Amino acid sequence: MHDRFTEILRKKLSGDNYAKLMRLANRKLHRLIADAVELCEPASVFVSTDDPEDIRYIREKAVETGEEKRLAMAGHTCHFDGPNDQGRDKEVTKYLLKPGVDLGTHINATDREKGLAEVRGYLKGSMTGRQMIVRFFTLGPTRSVFSISGVQMTDSFYVAHSEDLLYRPGYEQFRALGDSPEYICVLHSAGRLVDGVSADVDRKRVYIDLEDEEVYSVNTQYAGNTVGFKKLSLRLAIRKADREGWLSEHMLLVGIRGPKGRITYFTGAFPSGCGKTATAMLPDETIVGDDLAYLRKIDGEVRAVNVECGIFGIIRDVNPHDDPVIWDALTKPGEVIFSNVLIQDGKSYWEGSGQDIPEEGVNYAGTWRRGKKNDNGKELAPSHWNARYTIRLEGLPNLDKHLDDPDGVVVGGIIYGGRDSDTWVPVQQSFDWIHGVVTMGASLESETTLATLGKPGIRAFQPMSNLDFVSIPLGRYVRNHLDFPGDITKPPLIFAANYYLKGKDGKYLNGMTDKHVWMKWMERRVHGEVDCARTPTGCIPLLDDLKRLFKEVLGKEYTREEYSSQFTLRTLENLSKLDRIEKIWRTEVSDTPEVLFEVLAEQRKRLEKTRSKFGDYVPPFEFAPG
Ligand code: SPV
Ligand code: MN
């Protein structure tokens, strides 16, 4: 058997590429690559090691093939995805399941045999005339209990280049793997290209084969659908975590400074486009990661690492005031890939930058000038809402020194936050771990954004901000969270945050920089240094502490009126939310742990009691110290 694969590889791979591959004595790898070669029929194969020369080749090819255009500033390039390829496409992203396997209604799945035939059919001959790139990565720090290995095959130099910024090199780790079959494999082809973009959008597919732990992606270029080690491997990592008793989460990881040089680490789960990167990149704090975290129990503590080592962030609204660190990284020389922004005279422009946008330029839809309409007669914005930048964390002034620490960092707190205009207060702490998992993580809702294709602004159930990626039954996923701390005596505190609360006039009640104050408050809570008031939904900050922190962090006066409007408990909205959440867990999920309903019922009782005593809207001053 093995000889047939070796034969295919020997025929297709040039001497040095063949040698680079054969240095990895892994039979499954040889089989996978030979299979991909036979299926996709590339003109040649480039095997990348961790050698800077190999990586330079990929970077240059991305420009040579036209997938990226060089911009005026050194190191900056721009890539465009097609007009129908501007976000993760949930409709066509499916798990391939064998007959009899049922993961529940929230999981988009299809029959494995049928799905494989379909996607492999689309991949057939897809790389004709192009080169296939094979790249190896390590998810999480190398030489660590957290590390997972991954191999990507792609015909896109943009994808391969992006991965170079986003993931730690893994060729050497693959050598150490020997013949082990324990790694994630992603096969991607951009498919037929017209003007450089994937043309067969109706044949776009992202299929995840749970049986062989292999991901197939075809007829798409958007990084969320193609960069294998972002959301594609997250789905497989969730299964591995389930088997092994740890957590694989859609979470940032940030260090927040406290008094006397102390740094306390937080993970934060926010759905896409809801302030996750901005929280991870707060000025004067330290970033470990902005999107994906693995959490494990080690020696009686919860520790976490960043799966990645770069940022693929939304660029809209990045401006010197709200995101000074990102702004700085994007406006000076260095390796940056912009995607789906507006380009004019070799310079990139995006909405919400606070800078003047030229009247014309080039964007993902071609030549653009103000007033240009799309096919539906709607005016085209200069840059897409989900336009992005890709950078390395390395070199950022706020990079945490533990990014590559094989032991990760100790997690002091976990934050759940969504885009919620009318229910949650800006920040609150759960009463305990179970209360936090149930009423914050498992009850998270968020208004949809354009990070995924579809209509924005619709309130959607988003447990742990991870719903799109959960690959095990949902009840089991929550059970894993409930059980996670086990015998740990001091698990991380759990908080809920809401940066998007609006007043009666429909205006946001908070500025975007206020999140910094909430983070500092949480940091003090982890160390028991500030008190709180106990409301039916959680513990909220006291006015005096916020006054002091607003002054210290933002140099701002914080008034009693602001506190009152932001922290008024909206009992009606909270009760409606409980109705919605309970209904979903009761009617749409078949394996919900019973304790979830008990904890929701207790919350309902507290809310009703408070409502009958104080009315529908209860100012924070009514609540006793907690
Ligand atoms: C997100 O949408 O959550 C992202 C970008 O982080 S991606 O998943 O890669 O589309
Ligand atoms: Mn994300």
XYZ file of C-alpha atoms and ligand atoms in Angstrom:
637
model
C 0.000 0.000 0.000
C 2.573 2.450 1.165
C 4.627 1.988 -1.972
C 1.849 3.255 -4.201
C 1.788 6.529 -2.281
C 5.549 6.854 -2.303
C 5.453 6.296 -6.029
C 2.942 9.136 -6.562
C 5.038 11.429 -4.418
C 8.263 10.498 -6.137
C 6.735 11.278 -9.507
C 5.217 14.614 -8.553
C 7.702 16.071 -6.076
C 11.040 17.445 -7.224
C 14.126 16.063 -5.520
C 14.443 18.554 -2.697
C 10.714 18.689 -1.968
C 10.595 14.903 -1.926
C 13.550 14.832 0.447
C 11.919 17.401 2.757
C 8.794 15.289 2.918
C 10.583 11.998 3.390
C 12.498 13.441 6.309
C 9.138 13.185 8.064
C 8.767 9.466 8.619
C 5.014 9.523 8.913
C 3.087 7.054 6.781
C -0.272 8.745 7.264
C 1.237 12.029 6.090
C 2.634 10.455 2.952
C -0.735 8.859 2.245
C -2.608 12.156 2.784
C -0.325 14.142 0.534
C -0.278 11.493 -2.171
C -4.068 11.368 -2.022
C -4.301 15.169 -2.318
C -1.868 15.151 -5.241
C -3.812 12.464 -7.039
C -7.098 14.246 -6.378
C -6.217 17.898 -7.019
C -3.628 17.289 -9.751
C -1.305 20.215 -9.015
C 1.460 20.999 -11.487
C 4.014 20.685 -8.683
C 4.297 20.503 -4.917
C 6.260 22.781 -2.616
C 7.043 21.359 0.792
C 7.838 24.080 3.284
C 10.094 23.468 6.251
C 10.609 26.018 9.031
C 13.561 27.422 7.078
C 13.303 31.212 6.489
C 14.186 30.613 2.815
C 11.080 28.449 2.348
C 8.944 31.033 4.066
C 10.388 33.838 1.962
C 9.507 31.844 -1.178
C 5.863 31.648 -0.055
C 5.727 35.366 0.741
C 7.131 36.272 -2.651
C 4.926 33.863 -4.554
C 1.853 35.404 -2.923
C 2.762 38.639 -4.714
C 3.996 36.991 -7.906
C 0.712 35.089 -8.371
C -1.250 38.305 -7.780
C -3.004 36.965 -4.695
C -1.453 39.823 -2.776
C -0.514 43.258 -4.090
C 2.409 45.155 -2.646
C 1.467 48.447 -1.017
C 3.627 51.520 -0.685
C 4.747 50.849 2.859
C 7.484 48.222 3.244
C 6.079 44.801 4.120
C 2.450 45.767 3.536
C 0.354 43.806 1.042
C -3.330 43.610 0.237
C -5.510 40.663 -0.720
C -9.088 40.676 -2.023
C -11.663 37.951 -1.559
C -14.639 37.728 -3.913
C -17.834 39.703 -3.233
C -19.573 36.522 -2.045
C -16.629 35.374 0.002
C -16.287 38.079 2.629
C -16.894 36.073 5.797
C -17.202 32.611 7.243
C -19.893 30.755 5.361
C -21.859 28.771 7.915
C -24.366 27.406 5.387
C -21.768 25.434 3.495
C -19.618 24.500 6.489
C -20.622 21.029 7.589
C -19.478 18.064 9.611
C -19.340 14.773 7.787
C -20.987 12.147 9.964
C -21.278 8.418 9.609
C -24.820 7.034 9.666
C -26.220 6.838 13.179
C -24.070 9.667 14.585
C -26.229 12.564 15.774
C -24.593 15.652 17.226
C -27.829 17.612 17.684
C -29.775 20.268 15.814
C -27.270 23.085 16.305
C -24.688 21.253 14.320
C -24.680 21.563 10.567
C -23.895 18.085 9.337
C -24.273 15.864 6.323
C -23.784 12.217 5.502
C -20.094 11.392 5.383
C -20.050 9.311 2.232
C -22.189 11.787 0.311
C -20.297 14.787 1.608
C -16.913 13.282 0.826
C -18.017 12.441 -2.695
C -19.330 15.960 -3.200
C -16.350 17.887 -1.861
C -13.810 15.559 -3.405
C -15.677 15.944 -6.669
C -15.189 19.702 -6.457
C -11.530 19.231 -5.548
C -10.893 16.936 -8.490
C -8.342 18.595 -10.730
C -8.777 21.859 -8.821
C -5.039 22.648 -8.699
C -4.313 22.039 -12.348
C -1.549 24.350 -13.495
C -0.900 25.527 -9.940
C 1.495 24.565 -7.209
C 0.349 22.826 -4.064
C 2.002 24.112 -0.908
C 2.448 21.824 2.086
C 2.965 23.555 5.409
C 3.409 22.290 8.958
C 2.379 24.157 12.082
C 2.199 23.832 15.820
C -0.988 24.949 17.524
C -0.112 26.284 20.943
C 3.514 26.673 22.066
C 5.939 24.035 20.841
C 7.280 21.338 23.181
C 4.271 21.736 25.409
C 1.486 19.584 26.788
C -0.816 21.997 24.944
C 0.723 21.563 21.456
C -1.216 20.066 18.586
C 0.360 19.495 15.182
C -1.253 20.429 11.906
C -0.497 20.103 8.222
C -2.072 22.259 5.523
C -2.137 21.602 1.817
C -3.301 24.545 -0.231
C -2.929 26.069 -3.673
C -3.153 29.574 -2.234
C 0.049 31.407 -1.385
C -2.089 33.988 0.411
C -3.378 31.253 2.733
C 0.108 29.828 3.234
C 1.511 33.302 3.855
C -1.248 34.206 6.316
C -0.501 31.030 8.235
C 3.088 32.020 8.499
C 2.019 35.135 10.416
C -0.587 33.322 12.478
C 1.002 30.019 13.554
C 4.161 28.687 15.017
C 6.353 26.666 12.672
C 5.754 22.909 12.938
C 8.061 21.058 10.567
C 10.486 20.199 13.345
C 7.637 19.153 15.603
C 6.398 16.862 12.827
C 9.828 15.271 12.707
C 9.522 14.577 16.398
C 6.068 13.039 15.874
C 7.564 10.089 14.072
C 4.833 7.852 12.741
C 2.084 9.111 15.075
C -1.228 9.785 13.303
C -2.192 12.431 15.907
C -2.457 15.679 13.975
C -4.940 17.774 12.055
C -4.938 17.835 8.286
C -6.465 20.514 6.041
C -6.766 20.363 2.281
C -7.742 23.609 0.558
C -8.105 24.725 -3.017
C -9.295 28.169 -4.092
C -10.756 26.388 -7.116
C -11.267 28.010 -10.496
C -10.113 31.624 -10.402
C -11.459 34.525 -12.422
C -9.634 37.812 -11.921
C -7.825 36.158 -9.049
C -10.906 35.233 -7.027
C -12.690 31.924 -6.518
C -15.290 31.803 -9.265
C -17.480 28.809 -8.434
C -19.141 30.248 -5.350
C -22.090 27.879 -5.627
C -19.596 25.062 -5.171
C -17.989 26.564 -2.084
C -17.710 23.877 0.595
C -15.981 23.551 3.951
C -16.400 19.997 5.188
C -14.965 18.589 8.359
C -14.525 14.847 8.425
C -14.691 13.831 12.059
C -13.703 10.279 11.263
C -10.280 10.991 9.742
C -9.791 14.419 11.379
C -9.385 15.958 7.972
C -10.822 19.241 6.723
C -11.674 19.980 3.103
C -12.172 23.537 1.857
C -12.823 24.445 -1.753
C -13.884 27.363 -3.976
C -13.244 29.948 -1.275
C -10.375 32.205 -0.219
C -11.656 34.068 2.857
C -9.207 33.140 5.604
C -11.924 32.000 8.025
C -12.889 29.331 5.491
C -9.407 28.408 4.344
C -6.723 28.998 6.968
C -6.956 25.559 8.461
C -5.741 26.274 11.929
C -8.217 28.967 12.799
C -11.809 27.837 12.988
C -11.401 24.598 11.057
C -9.016 22.993 13.487
C -10.882 24.555 16.414
C -13.708 22.162 15.618
C -11.390 19.179 15.753
C -9.602 20.481 18.843
C -12.944 20.681 20.664
C -13.334 16.942 20.108
C -9.836 16.201 21.292
C -10.409 18.379 24.363
C -13.634 16.495 25.040
C -11.782 13.170 24.915
C -8.932 14.364 27.103
C -10.682 16.583 29.668
C -9.584 20.093 28.743
C -11.228 23.027 26.924
C -10.664 24.395 23.435
C -12.270 27.823 23.247
C -12.984 30.835 21.063
C -11.251 33.079 23.582
C -8.773 35.910 23.837
C -6.041 35.747 26.462
C -4.860 39.006 28.006
C -2.763 40.079 30.963
C -4.208 42.963 32.979
C -1.937 44.955 35.201
C -2.799 45.384 38.864
C -1.003 47.220 41.671
C 2.722 46.631 42.319
C 3.549 45.138 38.923
C 1.046 42.310 39.246
C -0.361 40.829 36.037
C -3.584 38.813 36.119
C -4.632 36.804 33.082
C -8.118 36.632 31.637
C -9.598 34.597 28.872
C -12.559 36.176 27.124
C -15.162 34.620 24.849
C -16.773 37.163 22.532
C -18.450 36.276 19.234
C -16.766 37.535 16.077
C -16.912 41.292 15.683
C -17.793 42.049 19.305
C -14.649 43.616 20.739
C -12.476 40.573 21.355
C -9.325 41.802 19.652
C -9.774 45.297 21.065
C -9.935 43.811 24.569
C -6.824 41.736 23.971
C -5.011 44.814 22.634
C -5.827 47.290 25.389
C -3.026 49.829 25.717
C -0.532 49.203 28.536
C -1.801 45.673 29.109
C -0.200 42.510 27.720
C -1.618 40.391 24.929
C -1.164 36.641 24.783
C -3.859 35.972 22.195
C -6.953 37.430 20.586
C -8.983 34.516 19.228
C -8.290 30.954 20.326
C -7.204 29.482 23.633
C -6.613 26.018 25.039
C -7.289 25.675 28.769
C -5.975 22.859 30.937
C -5.827 22.034 34.607
C -2.236 21.771 35.713
C -1.149 21.319 39.330
C -4.384 22.620 40.801
C -4.622 25.667 38.537
C -6.306 26.504 35.277
C -3.665 27.453 32.713
C -4.132 28.645 29.154
C -2.166 29.232 25.968
C -2.788 31.023 22.718
C -3.293 28.527 19.918
C -1.916 31.122 17.500
C 0.892 33.653 17.415
C -0.677 36.322 15.220
C -3.872 38.304 14.687
C -6.423 38.114 11.885
C -8.456 41.062 13.086
C -11.346 43.179 11.876
C -10.005 46.523 10.716
C -13.236 48.497 10.685
C -13.232 51.145 13.423
C -9.546 50.666 14.157
C -8.443 54.225 14.895
C -5.751 55.923 16.970
C -8.167 56.771 19.770
C -9.955 53.455 20.355
C -7.165 51.041 19.347
C -3.851 52.883 19.559
C -1.653 49.774 19.610
C -3.252 48.161 16.569
C -3.278 51.495 14.789
C 0.417 51.824 15.325
C 1.138 48.285 14.101
C -0.849 48.899 10.913
C 0.603 52.249 10.013
C 4.314 51.539 10.183
C 6.570 49.330 8.038
C 6.388 45.611 8.822
C 4.664 42.504 7.581
C 0.922 43.233 7.323
C -1.626 41.613 5.010
C -4.682 43.814 4.570
C -7.772 42.159 3.152
C -10.869 43.715 1.624
C -9.953 47.304 2.486
C -9.940 50.182 -0.025
C -6.667 50.794 -1.841
C -5.680 54.075 -3.420
C -2.145 54.993 -4.487
C -0.670 52.017 -2.681
C -2.275 52.940 0.605
C -5.040 51.153 2.518
C -8.182 52.823 3.852
C -11.004 51.527 5.977
C -14.122 52.792 7.627
C -14.002 54.128 11.151
C -10.297 54.960 10.893
C -10.944 58.604 11.672
C -8.979 59.475 8.498
C -10.307 60.891 5.253
C -11.261 58.188 2.785
C -10.503 59.044 -0.850
C -13.418 59.392 -3.243
C -12.186 56.520 -5.376
C -9.920 53.503 -5.313
C -9.985 49.741 -5.656
C -11.741 47.338 -3.311
C -13.001 43.737 -3.340
C -15.708 44.700 -5.827
C -13.300 46.293 -8.331
C -12.887 49.987 -9.027
C -14.772 51.938 -6.451
C -15.942 55.513 -6.312
C -18.257 57.087 -3.795
C -21.870 56.433 -4.700
C -21.141 53.123 -6.493
C -24.016 50.681 -6.006
C -23.944 46.915 -5.659
C -26.208 44.554 -7.661
C -29.075 45.208 -5.257
C -28.853 48.959 -5.720
C -27.294 49.481 -2.294
C -24.424 51.914 -1.972
C -21.097 50.104 -1.658
C -18.968 51.043 1.312
C -15.298 51.731 0.530
C -14.089 48.832 2.688
C -16.029 45.762 3.766
C -17.394 45.618 7.329
C -15.373 42.416 7.768
C -12.207 43.780 6.132
C -9.218 42.441 8.039
C -5.538 42.706 8.780
C -3.128 39.881 9.495
C -0.056 40.507 11.618
C 2.361 38.645 13.876
C 2.159 39.233 17.595
C 5.934 39.267 17.701
C 7.192 42.829 17.741
C 4.089 44.335 19.331
C 5.062 46.540 22.254
C 2.330 44.998 24.412
C 3.245 41.367 23.733
C 3.160 39.272 26.884
C 6.395 37.486 27.721
C 4.576 34.171 28.169
C 3.288 33.850 24.591
C 5.486 30.827 23.946
C 5.656 29.544 27.500
C 4.988 25.806 27.255
C 3.181 25.960 30.608
C 0.904 28.811 29.536
C -0.367 31.332 32.070
C -2.616 30.965 35.111
C -6.162 32.094 34.336
C -7.597 34.434 36.983
C -10.893 35.135 35.255
C -13.039 34.130 32.310
C -15.239 36.680 30.555
C -18.288 36.050 28.412
C -19.535 38.945 26.321
C -21.774 39.576 23.365
C -23.358 42.344 21.338
C -26.384 42.941 23.528
C -28.229 46.213 23.192
C -30.825 45.807 25.916
C -30.244 43.221 28.623
C -26.934 42.787 30.421
C -25.196 45.483 32.452
C -21.681 46.408 31.211
C -19.905 44.109 33.662
C -20.878 41.665 36.393
C -19.371 38.708 38.196
C -21.092 35.385 38.666
C -21.839 34.059 42.141
C -19.745 30.971 41.477
C -18.401 28.739 38.696
C -21.672 26.918 37.964
C -23.710 30.138 37.992
C -21.206 31.681 35.573
C -21.130 28.744 33.186
C -24.923 28.557 33.096
C -26.148 32.156 33.188
C -23.218 33.797 31.425
C -21.453 31.283 29.144
C -24.359 29.030 28.234
C -26.794 31.968 28.139
C -24.745 34.181 25.890
C -26.620 35.899 23.080
C -25.216 38.274 20.534
C -26.490 40.281 17.617
C -25.068 38.855 14.387
C -22.241 40.644 12.582
C -20.801 40.425 9.081
C -17.953 38.178 10.222
C -20.253 35.453 8.928
C -22.318 35.683 5.761
C -25.960 36.552 6.416
C -28.019 39.309 7.937
C -26.391 41.404 10.665
C -28.070 42.734 13.819
C -30.170 39.706 14.681
C -30.048 38.450 18.259
C -28.701 34.923 18.220
C -27.917 32.223 20.777
C -24.126 32.060 21.099
C -23.142 29.795 24.020
C -19.533 30.460 25.031
C -19.201 32.371 21.696
C -18.285 28.969 20.380
C -21.565 27.702 18.925
C -20.355 27.910 15.337
C -17.503 25.536 16.163
C -18.933 23.058 18.657
C -18.419 19.587 17.253
C -19.863 17.499 20.073
C -23.436 17.455 21.405
C -24.142 20.849 22.960
C -25.256 19.488 26.330
C -22.051 17.543 26.580
C -20.059 20.660 25.715
C -21.666 22.576 28.588
C -21.248 19.604 30.904
C -17.516 19.697 30.138
C -17.445 23.328 31.252
C -19.427 22.618 34.406
C -17.094 19.773 35.344
C -13.880 21.397 34.232
C -12.536 22.757 37.552
C -13.000 19.372 39.248
C -11.132 19.492 42.529
C -9.528 22.887 41.938
C -10.228 24.898 45.055
C -10.029 28.363 43.474
C -11.232 28.166 39.879
C -11.076 31.328 37.756
C -13.842 33.840 38.480
C -16.453 34.148 35.769
C -17.629 37.524 34.483
C -20.107 38.757 31.898
C -19.353 41.869 29.871
C -21.466 43.873 27.492
C -19.846 46.695 25.523
C -22.969 47.344 23.465
C -25.721 48.289 25.914
C -27.984 51.053 24.605
C -30.205 53.588 26.321
C -33.831 54.416 25.518
C -32.642 56.778 22.779
C -30.908 53.886 20.994
C -27.444 55.296 21.718
C -24.641 53.242 23.258
C -24.343 53.918 26.983
C -20.583 53.415 26.994
C -17.601 54.632 25.074
C -15.448 51.958 23.460
C -12.563 52.665 25.821
C -14.704 52.005 28.912
C -13.935 48.301 28.572
C -10.528 49.065 30.004
C -12.132 50.106 33.261
C -14.236 46.942 33.399
C -11.068 44.902 32.927
C -9.322 46.702 35.772
C -12.333 46.143 38.004
C -12.282 42.430 37.218
C -8.567 42.315 37.937
C -9.171 43.798 41.391
C -12.037 41.347 41.992
C -9.775 38.370 41.314
C -7.631 39.574 44.216
C -10.545 40.529 46.466
C -9.559 44.203 46.457
C -12.885 45.797 45.560
C -16.367 45.142 46.890
C -19.505 44.705 44.874
C -23.289 44.887 45.058
C -25.261 41.674 44.683
C -28.032 41.794 42.072
C -30.227 38.864 40.984
C -28.002 38.265 37.938
C -24.548 38.788 39.431
C -22.232 41.063 41.387
C -21.757 44.554 39.988
C -19.151 47.237 40.724
C -19.743 49.962 43.320
C -19.937 53.562 42.166
C -16.943 54.737 44.187
C -14.662 52.074 42.754
C -15.705 52.963 39.221
C -15.199 56.665 39.907
C -11.662 55.933 41.019
C -10.915 53.515 38.176
C -12.344 55.777 35.457
C -10.090 58.517 36.784
C -7.016 56.272 36.986
C -7.447 54.431 33.700
C -9.047 56.984 31.391
C -8.559 60.244 33.276
C -12.323 60.675 33.181
C -14.969 61.717 35.693
C -17.587 59.013 36.061
C -20.929 60.256 37.288
C -23.666 58.823 39.447
C -26.043 59.293 36.498
C -23.849 57.271 34.162
C -23.547 54.535 36.750
C -27.271 54.547 37.306
C -28.187 54.281 33.624
C -25.529 51.675 32.818
C -26.028 49.436 35.831
C -29.797 49.612 36.214
C -31.049 46.049 36.271
C -33.525 45.536 33.450
C -35.637 42.823 35.024
C -38.081 42.505 32.123
C -35.362 42.058 29.541
C -33.502 39.636 31.778
C -36.668 37.604 32.304
C -37.365 37.489 28.545
C -33.822 36.365 28.007
C -34.311 33.569 30.522
C -37.422 32.486 28.588
C -35.510 32.367 25.334
C -32.492 30.588 26.738
C -34.458 28.054 28.720
C -36.568 27.239 25.685
C -33.544 26.595 23.515
C -31.850 24.354 26.048
C -35.120 22.508 26.698
C -36.481 22.085 23.190
C -33.507 22.218 20.871
C -30.858 20.382 22.865
C -31.520 16.825 23.941
C -28.693 16.320 26.411
C -28.850 19.505 28.512
C -27.552 18.867 32.054
C -30.396 19.205 34.568
C -28.406 21.623 36.708
C -28.638 24.197 33.912
C -32.415 24.396 34.347
C -32.091 24.551 38.124
C -29.674 27.468 37.975
C -31.844 29.318 35.460
C -34.902 28.749 37.666
C -33.102 30.203 40.682
C -32.149 33.245 38.618
C -35.761 33.636 37.537
C -36.933 33.534 41.150
C -34.441 36.201 42.173
C -35.436 38.426 39.263
C -39.155 38.078 39.959
C -38.708 38.833 43.626
C -36.686 41.935 42.850
C -39.178 43.042 40.245
C -42.124 42.756 42.596
C -40.252 44.767 45.195
C -38.657 47.493 43.039
C -40.388 47.448 39.656
C -39.189 46.667 36.137
C -36.041 48.764 36.197
C -33.966 48.704 39.331
C -31.193 51.262 39.858
C -27.951 49.794 41.172
C -28.231 51.688 44.464
C -31.021 49.356 45.575
C -28.711 46.371 45.823
C -26.949 45.413 49.008
C -23.208 44.765 49.155
C -22.436 41.245 47.981
C -13.948 35.120 13.591
O -14.780 35.362 12.695
O -14.268 34.755 14.721
C -12.530 35.280 13.318
C -12.097 35.333 11.954
O -11.762 35.275 14.223
S -12.333 33.837 11.185
O -12.896 32.879 12.095
O -11.051 33.399 10.710
O -13.255 34.079 10.085
Mn -12.778 34.428 16.025
